[in-house]
Coordinates of C-alpha atoms in Angstrom, one line a residue:
M207 CA 90.2 109.1 74.6
N208 CA 93.8 110.3 74.1
D209 CA 96.6 107.9 74.5
P210 CA 98.2 108.3 77.8
A211 CA 101.6 107.5 76.7
S212 CA 101.7 110.3 74.0
A213 CA 99.8 112.7 76.2
L214 CA 102.4 112.4 79.0
S215 CA 105.4 111.7 76.8
S216 CA 106.9 115.2 76.9
G217 CA 108.4 116.4 80.0
D218 CA 106.4 119.6 79.6
A219 CA 103.1 117.5 80.0
Q220 CA 104.6 115.7 83.1
Q221 CA 105.5 119.1 84.7
R222 CA 102.1 120.4 84.0
F223 CA 100.4 117.3 85.4
L224 CA 102.5 117.5 88.6
R225 CA 101.9 121.3 89.0
H226 CA 98.2 120.7 88.7
Y227 CA 98.1 117.6 90.8
L228 CA 100.3 118.9 93.6
A229 CA 98.2 122.0 93.9
S230 CA 95.1 119.9 94.2
E231 CA 96.4 116.8 96.3
R232 CA 94.9 117.9 99.6
E233 CA 91.5 118.7 98.0
V234 CA 91.6 115.2 96.3
F235 CA 92.4 113.6 99.7
R236 CA 89.7 115.5 101.3
T237 CA 87.2 114.5 99.0
V238 CA 88.0 110.8 99.4
A239 CA 88.4 111.0 103.2
A240 CA 84.9 112.5 103.4
L241 CA 83.6 109.4 101.9
I242 CA 86.0 106.7 103.3
P243 CA 86.4 106.9 107.0
N244 CA 89.7 104.8 107.3
V245 CA 92.6 107.0 106.5
E246 CA 94.8 104.2 105.2
D247 CA 92.0 102.9 102.9
A248 CA 91.5 106.6 101.9
R249 CA 95.1 106.9 101.1
D250 CA 94.8 103.7 98.7
V251 CA 91.9 105.2 97.0
V252 CA 93.8 108.5 96.4
Q253 CA 96.8 106.7 95.1
Q254 CA 94.6 104.8 92.6
A255 CA 93.0 108.3 91.7
T256 CA 96.4 109.7 91.2
L257 CA 97.3 107.0 88.6
A258 CA 93.9 107.2 86.9
L259 CA 94.3 111.0 86.6
W260 CA 97.8 110.5 85.3
E261 CA 96.6 108.1 82.6
R262 CA 93.6 110.4 81.7
F263 CA 95.6 113.6 81.9
G264 CA 95.3 114.0 78.0
D265 CA 91.6 114.3 78.5
Y266 CA 91.9 117.1 80.8
D267 CA 90.6 120.5 79.4
P268 CA 93.2 123.1 80.5
S269 CA 90.6 126.0 80.1
R270 CA 88.8 124.3 83.1
P271 CA 90.0 124.2 86.9
F272 CA 91.9 121.1 87.4
S273 CA 90.9 120.4 90.9
P274 CA 87.1 119.7 90.4
W275 CA 88.2 117.3 87.5
A276 CA 90.6 115.4 89.8
C277 CA 88.2 115.2 92.7
T278 CA 85.4 113.9 90.5
F279 CA 87.7 111.0 89.5
A280 CA 88.6 110.4 93.2
Q281 CA 85.1 110.6 94.1
N282 CA 83.9 108.0 91.6
L283 CA 86.8 105.8 92.9
A284 CA 85.8 106.3 96.4
K285 CA 82.2 105.3 95.5
Q286 CA 83.7 102.2 93.5
W287 CA 85.5 101.3 96.7
L288 CA 82.5 101.7 98.9
T289 CA 80.5 99.5 96.8
R290 CA 83.1 96.8 96.8
H291 CA 83.1 96.8 100.5
Q292 CA 80.1 95.5 102.0
R293 CA 80.4 96.7 105.4
W294 CA 80.0 100.3 104.0
Q295 CA 77.3 99.4 101.6
A296 CA 74.8 100.7 104.1
V297 CA 76.3 104.2 103.7
L298 CA 75.5 104.1 100.1
N299 CA 72.2 102.7 100.5
R300 CA 71.3 105.5 102.7
G301 CA 72.2 108.1 100.3
L302 CA 75.0 109.6 102.5
V303 CA 77.5 109.7 99.7
D304 CA 75.2 111.6 97.5
E305 CA 74.4 114.0 100.3
L306 CA 78.1 114.6 101.1
T307 CA 78.6 115.0 97.4
R308 CA 75.8 117.6 97.1
R309 CA 77.0 119.4 100.3
R310 CA 80.6 119.6 99.0
E311 CA 79.4 121.0 95.6
E312 CA 77.3 123.7 97.7
L313 CA 80.6 124.7 99.6
L314 CA 82.8 124.5 96.7
P315 CA 82.6 128.3 95.8
E316 CA 83.2 129.1 99.5
M317 CA 86.3 127.0 99.8
D318 CA 87.6 128.1 96.4
S319 CA 87.3 131.8 97.5
R320 CA 88.9 131.1 100.8
F321 CA 91.9 129.2 99.1
R322 CA 92.4 132.4 96.8
H323 CA 92.4 134.6 100.0
L324 CA 94.9 132.0 101.5
E325 CA 97.1 132.3 98.5
E326 CA 96.9 136.3 98.8
C327 CA 97.7 136.2 102.5
L328 CA 100.5 133.8 102.0
G329 CA 102.0 136.2 99.6
K330 CA 102.0 138.9 102.3
L331 CA 104.1 136.8 104.6
P332 CA 107.8 137.3 105.0
E333 CA 109.9 134.8 103.1
E334 CA 111.0 132.8 106.1
Q335 CA 107.5 132.6 107.4
R336 CA 106.2 131.5 104.0
G337 CA 108.9 128.9 103.7
L338 CA 107.9 127.5 107.1
I339 CA 104.4 127.1 106.1
E340 CA 105.2 125.7 102.8
G341 CA 107.8 123.2 104.3
Y342 CA 105.2 122.0 106.7
Y343 CA 102.1 121.7 104.6
Q344 CA 103.4 121.3 101.2
R345 CA 106.6 119.4 101.5
R346 CA 105.4 117.7 104.7
A347 CA 108.8 118.1 106.3
P348 CA 109.2 116.9 109.8
I349 CA 109.2 119.6 112.4
E350 CA 112.6 118.6 113.3
T351 CA 114.0 119.4 109.8
L352 CA 112.2 122.6 109.7
A353 CA 113.6 123.6 113.0
Q354 CA 117.2 123.0 111.8
E355 CA 116.3 124.9 108.6
V356 CA 115.3 127.9 110.4
G357 CA 117.7 127.6 113.3
R358 CA 115.2 127.3 116.0
T359 CA 114.1 124.7 118.5
V360 CA 111.4 122.3 117.6
D361 CA 109.0 124.0 120.4
A362 CA 109.7 127.3 118.8
V363 CA 108.7 126.1 115.4
Y364 CA 105.4 124.6 116.9
K365 CA 104.7 128.1 118.2
M366 CA 105.6 129.9 115.1
L367 CA 103.4 127.7 113.1
Q368 CA 100.5 128.3 115.4
R369 CA 100.9 131.9 115.2
L370 CA 101.2 131.9 111.6
R371 CA 98.0 129.8 111.4
T372 CA 96.1 132.4 113.5
A373 CA 97.4 135.2 111.5
L374 CA 96.5 133.4 108.3
R375 CA 93.3 132.8 109.5
G376 CA 92.7 136.5 110.3
C377 CA 94.0 137.6 107.1
I378 CA 91.7 135.2 105.3
E379 CA 88.6 136.3 107.2
K380 CA 89.4 140.1 106.8
S381 CA 90.0 139.5 103.1
A382 CA 86.8 137.7 102.7
Q383 CA 84.9 140.5 104.5
L384 CA 86.6 143.1 102.1
G385 CA 85.6 141.0 99.1
G386 CA 89.1 140.2 98.3
A387 CA 90.4 143.8 98.4
D388 CA 93.9 144.2 99.9
A389 CA 93.6 143.7 103.6

């Protein structure tokens, strides 16, 4: 195992970790939340996973996708959490965790494809609309802040986000049907 201190001593390594992790953060959370039903407990496990990933980033093979690597860490920590919490032991004993893991792996290619289509579709949006989506979903900015940034009312921003979600869903579906060709 590489020394975590030396692996992350350079600002470049820190930036690479953050770039990879921030792009995968929601997927890591979804992986944990699929196994741990309480949101606060899931957040705690994700936080532990983030620290573990940070410490082990020197072991990451950059020629492979980061998200599956990160999700495997998170999934293992979630299983450990379930084992430690007796009230969830029945879930482990019934094999539900293994079934959820198997099902997630089956769906991963489709989800990866949909995320690629989403990136393409986001790239087609005008800058203001893309900024609104990024502000809400990536920066997690409050609606009030976004409304101020775009000079609209809170209700108008909610409606814009709804329209954008609908448009993005349609774009993703159309792009998927065309096999990724420009939709």
